CSV table of C-alpha atoms in Angstrom, one decimal:
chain,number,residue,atom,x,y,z
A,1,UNK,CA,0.0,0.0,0.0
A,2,UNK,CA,1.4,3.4,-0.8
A,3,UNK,CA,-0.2,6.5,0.7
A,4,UNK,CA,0.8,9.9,-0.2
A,5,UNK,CA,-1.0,13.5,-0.1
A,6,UNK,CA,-2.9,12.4,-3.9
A,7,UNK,CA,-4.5,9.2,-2.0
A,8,UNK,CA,-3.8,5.8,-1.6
A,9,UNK,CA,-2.7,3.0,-4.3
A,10,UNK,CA,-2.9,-0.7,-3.9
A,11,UNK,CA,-0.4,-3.7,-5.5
A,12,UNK,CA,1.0,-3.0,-8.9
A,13,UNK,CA,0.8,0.5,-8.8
A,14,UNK,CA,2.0,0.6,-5.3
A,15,UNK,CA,4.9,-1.4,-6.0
A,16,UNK,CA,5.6,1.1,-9.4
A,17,UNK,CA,6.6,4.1,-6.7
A,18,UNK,CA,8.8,1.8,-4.7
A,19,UNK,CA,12.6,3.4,-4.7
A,20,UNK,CA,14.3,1.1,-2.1
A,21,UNK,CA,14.7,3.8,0.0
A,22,UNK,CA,11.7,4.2,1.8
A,23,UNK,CA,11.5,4.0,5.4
A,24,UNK,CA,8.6,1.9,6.5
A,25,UNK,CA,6.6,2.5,9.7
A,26,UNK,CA,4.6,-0.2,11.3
A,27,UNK,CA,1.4,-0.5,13.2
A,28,UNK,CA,-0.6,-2.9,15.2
A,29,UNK,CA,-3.7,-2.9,13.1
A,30,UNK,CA,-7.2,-5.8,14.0
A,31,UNK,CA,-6.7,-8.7,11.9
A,32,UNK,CA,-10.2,-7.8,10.3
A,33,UNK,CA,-8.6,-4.6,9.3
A,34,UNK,CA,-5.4,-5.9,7.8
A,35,UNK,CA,-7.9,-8.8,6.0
A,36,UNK,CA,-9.6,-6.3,4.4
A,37,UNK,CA,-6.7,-4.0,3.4
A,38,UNK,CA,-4.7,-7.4,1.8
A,39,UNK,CA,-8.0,-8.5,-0.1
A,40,UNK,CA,-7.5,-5.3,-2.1
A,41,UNK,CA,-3.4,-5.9,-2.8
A,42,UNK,CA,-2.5,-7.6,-5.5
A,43,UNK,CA,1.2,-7.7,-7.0
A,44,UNK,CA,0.4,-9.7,-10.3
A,45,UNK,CA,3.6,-8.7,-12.0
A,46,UNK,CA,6.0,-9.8,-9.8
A,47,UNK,CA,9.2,-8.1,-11.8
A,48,UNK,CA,8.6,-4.7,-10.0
A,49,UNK,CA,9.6,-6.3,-6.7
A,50,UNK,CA,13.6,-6.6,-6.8
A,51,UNK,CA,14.5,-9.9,-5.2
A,52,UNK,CA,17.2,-9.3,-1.6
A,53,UNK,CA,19.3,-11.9,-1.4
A,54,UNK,CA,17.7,-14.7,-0.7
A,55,UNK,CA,14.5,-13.5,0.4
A,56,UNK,CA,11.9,-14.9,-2.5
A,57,UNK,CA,8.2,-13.3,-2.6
A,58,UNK,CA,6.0,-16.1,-1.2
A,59,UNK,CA,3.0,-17.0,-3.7
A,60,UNK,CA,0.1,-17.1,-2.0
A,61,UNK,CA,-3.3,-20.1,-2.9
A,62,UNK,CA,-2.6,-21.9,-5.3
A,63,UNK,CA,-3.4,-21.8,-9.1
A,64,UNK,CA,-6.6,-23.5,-8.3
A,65,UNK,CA,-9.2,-21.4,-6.5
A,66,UNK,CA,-9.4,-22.9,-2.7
A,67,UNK,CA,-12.2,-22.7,-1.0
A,68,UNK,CA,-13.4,-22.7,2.6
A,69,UNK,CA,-15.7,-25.5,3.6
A,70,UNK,CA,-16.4,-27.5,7.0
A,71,UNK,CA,-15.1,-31.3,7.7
A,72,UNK,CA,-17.0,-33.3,10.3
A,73,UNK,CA,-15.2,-36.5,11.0
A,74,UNK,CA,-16.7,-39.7,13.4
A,75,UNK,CA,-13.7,-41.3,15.3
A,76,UNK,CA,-15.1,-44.7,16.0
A,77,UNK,CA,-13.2,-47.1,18.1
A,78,UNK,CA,-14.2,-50.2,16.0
A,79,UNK,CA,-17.7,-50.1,15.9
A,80,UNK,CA,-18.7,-47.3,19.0
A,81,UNK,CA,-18.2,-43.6,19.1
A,82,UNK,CA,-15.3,-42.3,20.5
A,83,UNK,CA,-16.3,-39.5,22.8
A,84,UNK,CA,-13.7,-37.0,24.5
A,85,UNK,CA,-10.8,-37.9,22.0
A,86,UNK,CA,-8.2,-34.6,20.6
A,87,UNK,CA,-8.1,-34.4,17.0
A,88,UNK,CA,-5.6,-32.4,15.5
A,89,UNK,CA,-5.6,-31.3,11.6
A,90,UNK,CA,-2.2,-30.9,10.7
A,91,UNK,CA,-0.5,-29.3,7.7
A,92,UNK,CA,2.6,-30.6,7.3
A,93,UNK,CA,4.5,-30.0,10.8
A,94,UNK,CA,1.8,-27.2,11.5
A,95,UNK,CA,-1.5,-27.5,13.6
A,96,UNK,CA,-3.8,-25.2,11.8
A,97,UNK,CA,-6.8,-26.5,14.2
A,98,UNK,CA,-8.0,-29.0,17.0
A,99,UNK,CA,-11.1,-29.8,18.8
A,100,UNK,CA,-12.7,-33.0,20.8
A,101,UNK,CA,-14.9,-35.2,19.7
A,102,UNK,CA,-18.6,-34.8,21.3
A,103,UNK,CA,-20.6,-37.6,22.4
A,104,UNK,CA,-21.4,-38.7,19.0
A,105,UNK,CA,-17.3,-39.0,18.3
A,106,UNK,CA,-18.1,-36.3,15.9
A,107,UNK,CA,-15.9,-33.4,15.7
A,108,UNK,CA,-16.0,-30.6,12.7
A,109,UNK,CA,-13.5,-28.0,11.4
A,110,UNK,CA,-13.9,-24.8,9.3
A,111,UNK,CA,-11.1,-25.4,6.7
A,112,UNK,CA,-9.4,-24.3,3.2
A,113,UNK,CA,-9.9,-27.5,0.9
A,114,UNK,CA,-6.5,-29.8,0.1
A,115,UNK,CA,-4.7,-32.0,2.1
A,116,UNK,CA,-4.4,-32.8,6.0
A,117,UNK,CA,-3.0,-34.9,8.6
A,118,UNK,CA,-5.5,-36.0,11.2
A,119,UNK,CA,-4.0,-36.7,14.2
A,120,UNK,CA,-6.1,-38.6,17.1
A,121,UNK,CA,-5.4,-38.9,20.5
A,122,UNK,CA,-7.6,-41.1,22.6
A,123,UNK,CA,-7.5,-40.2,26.4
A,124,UNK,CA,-4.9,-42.9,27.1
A,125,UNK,CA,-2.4,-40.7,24.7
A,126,UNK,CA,-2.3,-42.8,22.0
A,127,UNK,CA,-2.3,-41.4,18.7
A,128,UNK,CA,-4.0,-42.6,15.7
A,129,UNK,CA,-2.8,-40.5,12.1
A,130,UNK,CA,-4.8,-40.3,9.0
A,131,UNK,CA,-4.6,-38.5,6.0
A,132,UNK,CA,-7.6,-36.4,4.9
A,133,UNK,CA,-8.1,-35.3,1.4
A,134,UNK,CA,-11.0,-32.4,1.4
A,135,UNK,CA,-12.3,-30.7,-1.3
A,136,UNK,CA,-16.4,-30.0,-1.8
A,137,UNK,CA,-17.9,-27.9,0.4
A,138,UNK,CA,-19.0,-30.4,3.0
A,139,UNK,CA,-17.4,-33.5,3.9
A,140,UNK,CA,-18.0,-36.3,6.4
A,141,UNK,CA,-15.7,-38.5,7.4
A,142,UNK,CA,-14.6,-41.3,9.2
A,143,UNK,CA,-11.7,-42.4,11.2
A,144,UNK,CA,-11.6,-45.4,13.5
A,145,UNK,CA,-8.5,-45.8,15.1
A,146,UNK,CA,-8.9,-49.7,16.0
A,147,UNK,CA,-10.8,-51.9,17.9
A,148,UNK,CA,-13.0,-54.8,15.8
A,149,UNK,CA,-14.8,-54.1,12.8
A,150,UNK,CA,-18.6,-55.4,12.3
A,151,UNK,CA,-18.4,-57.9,9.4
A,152,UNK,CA,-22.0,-57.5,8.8
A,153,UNK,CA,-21.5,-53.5,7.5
């Protein structure tokens, strides 16, 4: 964003009046604030930005358009409902979210689609992982981390 006494400019034509001199000034700003201010930036042409180093410009999504949408998962211990258990949705080494499972064993998550480890942790501490692949809107899933399986279902 640049801001001078004509107004303010946004992404490419910010990055247009960039010198490499400036002097930046931060400030703490609410994340709904700074959310709305960085839906408006866009740098498409990523040649004005000259490279430091080896500092790269992170790209940001992914080519595809990714979407928000909410995973409910059942962790069954064989054939009942696993109530009270930790489930942690992991990307990569990162825990982007965790929650436990109601009495049902059924947990759900707000999350971009793609790709997640699920990690379980029944409330002996032992940890069940499971890889999630999520991408409609709504998916339900379900994760049992052992016990014996009905034969009949």
């Amino acid at each position: 964003m640049f801001v001078d006494e004509k107004g303010t400019l946004f992404g490419d034509s910010a990055i247009l009046h960039l010198t490499g001199k400036e002097e930046f000034e931060l400030f703490p700003v609410a994340p709904p604030i700074a959310d709305a201010l960085v839906s408006r930036c866009r740098v498409f042409e990523k040649s004005h930005l000259k490279k430091n180093g080896r500092l790269d410009i992170p790209t940001i999504g992914t080519p595809t358009r990714q979407r928000i949408g909410v995973l409910c998962l059942t962790v069954r211990d064989g054939r009942a409902p696993l109530a009270g258990a930790h489930v942690a949705i992991r990307k990569g080494k990162v825990v982007m979210t965790g929650d436990v499972t109601d009495s049902e064993g059924r947990v759900c998550f707000r999350l971009l689609n793609g790709r997640y480890m699920c990690v379980v942790s029944d409330r002996l501490g032992e940890r069940t992982r499971s890889i999630i692949e999520f991408h409609e809107p709504q998916v339900e899933a379900c994760i049992d981390i052992g016990g014996t399986e009905d034969e009949n279902r």
